[in-house]
mmCIF file of C-alpha atoms in Angstrom:
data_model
loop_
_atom_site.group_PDB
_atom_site.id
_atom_site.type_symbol
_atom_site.label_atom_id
_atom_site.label_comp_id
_atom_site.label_asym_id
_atom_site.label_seq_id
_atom_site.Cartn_x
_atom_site.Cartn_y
_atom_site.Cartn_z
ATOM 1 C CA UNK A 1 -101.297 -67.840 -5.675
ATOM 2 C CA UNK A 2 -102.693 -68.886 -8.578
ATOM 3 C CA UNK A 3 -102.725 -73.231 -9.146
ATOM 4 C CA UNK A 4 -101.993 -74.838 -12.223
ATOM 5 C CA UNK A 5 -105.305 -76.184 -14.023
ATOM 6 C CA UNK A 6 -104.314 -79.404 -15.783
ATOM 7 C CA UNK A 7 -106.865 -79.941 -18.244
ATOM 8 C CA UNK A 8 -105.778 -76.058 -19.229
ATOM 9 C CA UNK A 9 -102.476 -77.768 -19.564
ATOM 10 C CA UNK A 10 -103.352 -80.453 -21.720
ATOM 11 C CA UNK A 11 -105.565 -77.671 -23.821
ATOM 12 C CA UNK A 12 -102.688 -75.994 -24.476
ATOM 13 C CA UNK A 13 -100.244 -78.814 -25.311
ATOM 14 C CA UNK A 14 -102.266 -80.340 -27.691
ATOM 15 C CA UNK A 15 -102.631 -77.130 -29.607
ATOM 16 C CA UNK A 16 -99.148 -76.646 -29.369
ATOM 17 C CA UNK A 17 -98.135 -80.192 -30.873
ATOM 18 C CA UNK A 18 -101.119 -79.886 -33.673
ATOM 19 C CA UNK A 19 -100.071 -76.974 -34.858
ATOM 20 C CA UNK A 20 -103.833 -75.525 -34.626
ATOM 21 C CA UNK A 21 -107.262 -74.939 -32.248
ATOM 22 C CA UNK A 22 -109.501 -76.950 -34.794
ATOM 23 C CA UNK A 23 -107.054 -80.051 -35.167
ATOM 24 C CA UNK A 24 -106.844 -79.982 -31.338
ATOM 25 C CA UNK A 25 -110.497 -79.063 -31.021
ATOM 26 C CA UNK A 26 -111.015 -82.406 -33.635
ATOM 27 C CA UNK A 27 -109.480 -84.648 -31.263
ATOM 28 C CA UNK A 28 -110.697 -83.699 -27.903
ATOM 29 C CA UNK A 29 -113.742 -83.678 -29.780
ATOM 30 C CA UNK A 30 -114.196 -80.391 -28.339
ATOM 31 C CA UNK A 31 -114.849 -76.724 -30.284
ATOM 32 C CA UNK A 32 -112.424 -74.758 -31.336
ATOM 33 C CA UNK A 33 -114.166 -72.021 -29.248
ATOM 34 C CA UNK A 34 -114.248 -73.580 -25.976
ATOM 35 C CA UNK A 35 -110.617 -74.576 -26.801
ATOM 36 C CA UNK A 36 -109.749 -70.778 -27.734
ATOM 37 C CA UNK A 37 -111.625 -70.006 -24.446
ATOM 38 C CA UNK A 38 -109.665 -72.002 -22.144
ATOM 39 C CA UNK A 39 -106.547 -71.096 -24.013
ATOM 40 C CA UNK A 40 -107.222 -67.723 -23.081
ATOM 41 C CA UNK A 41 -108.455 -68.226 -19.790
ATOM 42 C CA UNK A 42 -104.965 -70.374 -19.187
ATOM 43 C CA UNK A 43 -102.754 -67.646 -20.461
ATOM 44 C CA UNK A 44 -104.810 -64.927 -18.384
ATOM 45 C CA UNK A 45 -103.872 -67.212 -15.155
ATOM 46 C CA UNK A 46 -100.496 -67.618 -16.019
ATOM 47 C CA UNK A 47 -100.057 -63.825 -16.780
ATOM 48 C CA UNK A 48 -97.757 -64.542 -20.161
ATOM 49 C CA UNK A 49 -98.838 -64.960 -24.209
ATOM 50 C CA UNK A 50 -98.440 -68.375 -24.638
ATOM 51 C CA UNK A 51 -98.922 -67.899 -28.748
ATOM 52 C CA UNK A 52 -99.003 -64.886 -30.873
ATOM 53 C CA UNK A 53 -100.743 -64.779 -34.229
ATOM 54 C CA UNK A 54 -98.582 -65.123 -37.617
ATOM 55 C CA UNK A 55 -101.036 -65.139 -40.691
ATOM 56 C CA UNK A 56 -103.497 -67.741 -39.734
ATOM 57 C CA UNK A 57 -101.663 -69.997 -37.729
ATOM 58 C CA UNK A 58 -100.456 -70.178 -33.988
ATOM 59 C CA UNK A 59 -96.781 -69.356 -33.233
ATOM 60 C CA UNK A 60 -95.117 -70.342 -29.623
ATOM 61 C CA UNK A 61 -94.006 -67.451 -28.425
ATOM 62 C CA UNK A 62 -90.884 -67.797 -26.114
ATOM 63 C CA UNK A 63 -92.536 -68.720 -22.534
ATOM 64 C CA UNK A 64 -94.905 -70.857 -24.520
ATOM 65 C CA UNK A 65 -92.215 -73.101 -25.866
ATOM 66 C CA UNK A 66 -90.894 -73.317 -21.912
ATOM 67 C CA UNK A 67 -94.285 -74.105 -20.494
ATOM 68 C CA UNK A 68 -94.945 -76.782 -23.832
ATOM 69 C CA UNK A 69 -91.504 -78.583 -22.825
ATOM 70 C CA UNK A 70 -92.858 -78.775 -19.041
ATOM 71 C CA UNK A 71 -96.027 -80.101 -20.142
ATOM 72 C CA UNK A 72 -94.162 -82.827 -22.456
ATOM 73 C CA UNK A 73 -92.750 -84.143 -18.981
ATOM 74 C CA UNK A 74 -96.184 -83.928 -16.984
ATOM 75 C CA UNK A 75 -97.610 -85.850 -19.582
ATOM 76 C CA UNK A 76 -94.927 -88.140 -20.350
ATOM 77 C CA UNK A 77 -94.950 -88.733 -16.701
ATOM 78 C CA UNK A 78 -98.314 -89.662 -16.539
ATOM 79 C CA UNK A 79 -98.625 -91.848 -19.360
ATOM 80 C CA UNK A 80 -95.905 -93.628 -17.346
ATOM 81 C CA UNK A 81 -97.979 -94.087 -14.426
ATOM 82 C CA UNK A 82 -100.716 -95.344 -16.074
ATOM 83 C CA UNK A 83 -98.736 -97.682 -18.511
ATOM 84 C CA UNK A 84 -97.133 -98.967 -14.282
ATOM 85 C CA UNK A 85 -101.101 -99.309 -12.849
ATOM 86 C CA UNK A 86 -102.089 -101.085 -16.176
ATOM 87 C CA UNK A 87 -99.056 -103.596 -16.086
ATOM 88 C CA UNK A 88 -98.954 -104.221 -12.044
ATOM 89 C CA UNK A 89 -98.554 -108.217 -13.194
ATOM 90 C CA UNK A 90 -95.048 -107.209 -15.022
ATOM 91 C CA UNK A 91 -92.430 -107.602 -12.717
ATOM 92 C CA UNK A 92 -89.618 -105.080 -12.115
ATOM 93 C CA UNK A 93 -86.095 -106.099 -13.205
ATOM 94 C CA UNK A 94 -83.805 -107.151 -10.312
ATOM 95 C CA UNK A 95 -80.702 -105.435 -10.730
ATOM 96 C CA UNK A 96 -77.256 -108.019 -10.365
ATOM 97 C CA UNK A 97 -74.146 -106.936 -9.692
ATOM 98 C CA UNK A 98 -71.528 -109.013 -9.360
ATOM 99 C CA UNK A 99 -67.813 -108.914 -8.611
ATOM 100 C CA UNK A 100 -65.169 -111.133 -9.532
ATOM 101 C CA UNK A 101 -61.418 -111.176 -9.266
ATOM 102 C CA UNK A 102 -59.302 -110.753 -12.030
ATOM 103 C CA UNK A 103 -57.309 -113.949 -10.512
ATOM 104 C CA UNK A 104 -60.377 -116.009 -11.238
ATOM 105 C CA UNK A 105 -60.680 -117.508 -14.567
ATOM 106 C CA UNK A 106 -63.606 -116.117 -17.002
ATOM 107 C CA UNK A 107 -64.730 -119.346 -18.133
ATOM 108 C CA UNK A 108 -65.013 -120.395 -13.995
ATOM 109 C CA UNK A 109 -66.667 -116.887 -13.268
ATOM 110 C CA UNK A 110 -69.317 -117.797 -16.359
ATOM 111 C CA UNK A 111 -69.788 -121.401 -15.044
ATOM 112 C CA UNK A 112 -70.709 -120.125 -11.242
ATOM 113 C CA UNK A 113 -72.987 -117.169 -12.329
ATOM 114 C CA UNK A 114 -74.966 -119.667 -15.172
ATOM 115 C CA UNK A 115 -77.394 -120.990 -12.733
ATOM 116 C CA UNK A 116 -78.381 -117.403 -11.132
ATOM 117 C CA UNK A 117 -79.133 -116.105 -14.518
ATOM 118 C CA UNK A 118 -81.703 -119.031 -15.545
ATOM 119 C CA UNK A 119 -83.575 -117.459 -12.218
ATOM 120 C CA UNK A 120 -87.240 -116.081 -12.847
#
């Protein structure tokens, strides 16, 4: 079974969101030959045409627009972790329910929950 190569991944995704190998290959400041390499390579691994030709200019081809909306959430995820590990002095929001009677005024509800929301 074949594993997923994630730097093929990324290869891929930022052709796919530049619209072309040299603007990709321009800011992975990579060439567009070793990008048009490992685009191949990644296709040949995943067995499917991830773009097909139209003039001069990439097209997605139907799997290709599946695999790019997978690789929007690996990447989305990791930007995520690493915004987390770069912010580990941010604290995480406490969540605060609270439940009050419909018997008990809103304006004595208000006063008793004041101080709790002042809390750090």
């Amino acid at each position: 079974m074949a594993t997923l190569n994630y730097k093929h991944l990324r290869y891929f995704w930022m052709v796919a969101r530049s619209g072309s190998i040299a603007k990709a290959a321009e800011q992975l400041h990579l060439t567009p030959q070793s990008i048009s390499g490992q685009l191949t390579e990644f296709a040949d691994t995943l067995g499917v045409e991830l773009f097909r030709r139209v003039g001069r200019r990439l097209e997605l081809t139907e799997t290709g627009n599946r695999v790019l909306r997978h690789a929007e959430d690996i990447f989305s995820a990791g930007d995520a972790l690493l915004d987390v590990v770069r912010d580990q002095s941010a604290t995480q929001a406490t969540t605060f329910r609270l439940g009050v009677s419909d018997s008990v005024s809103k304006a004595v509800a208000c006063r008793l929950v004041a101080p709790a929301l002042k809390l750090a």
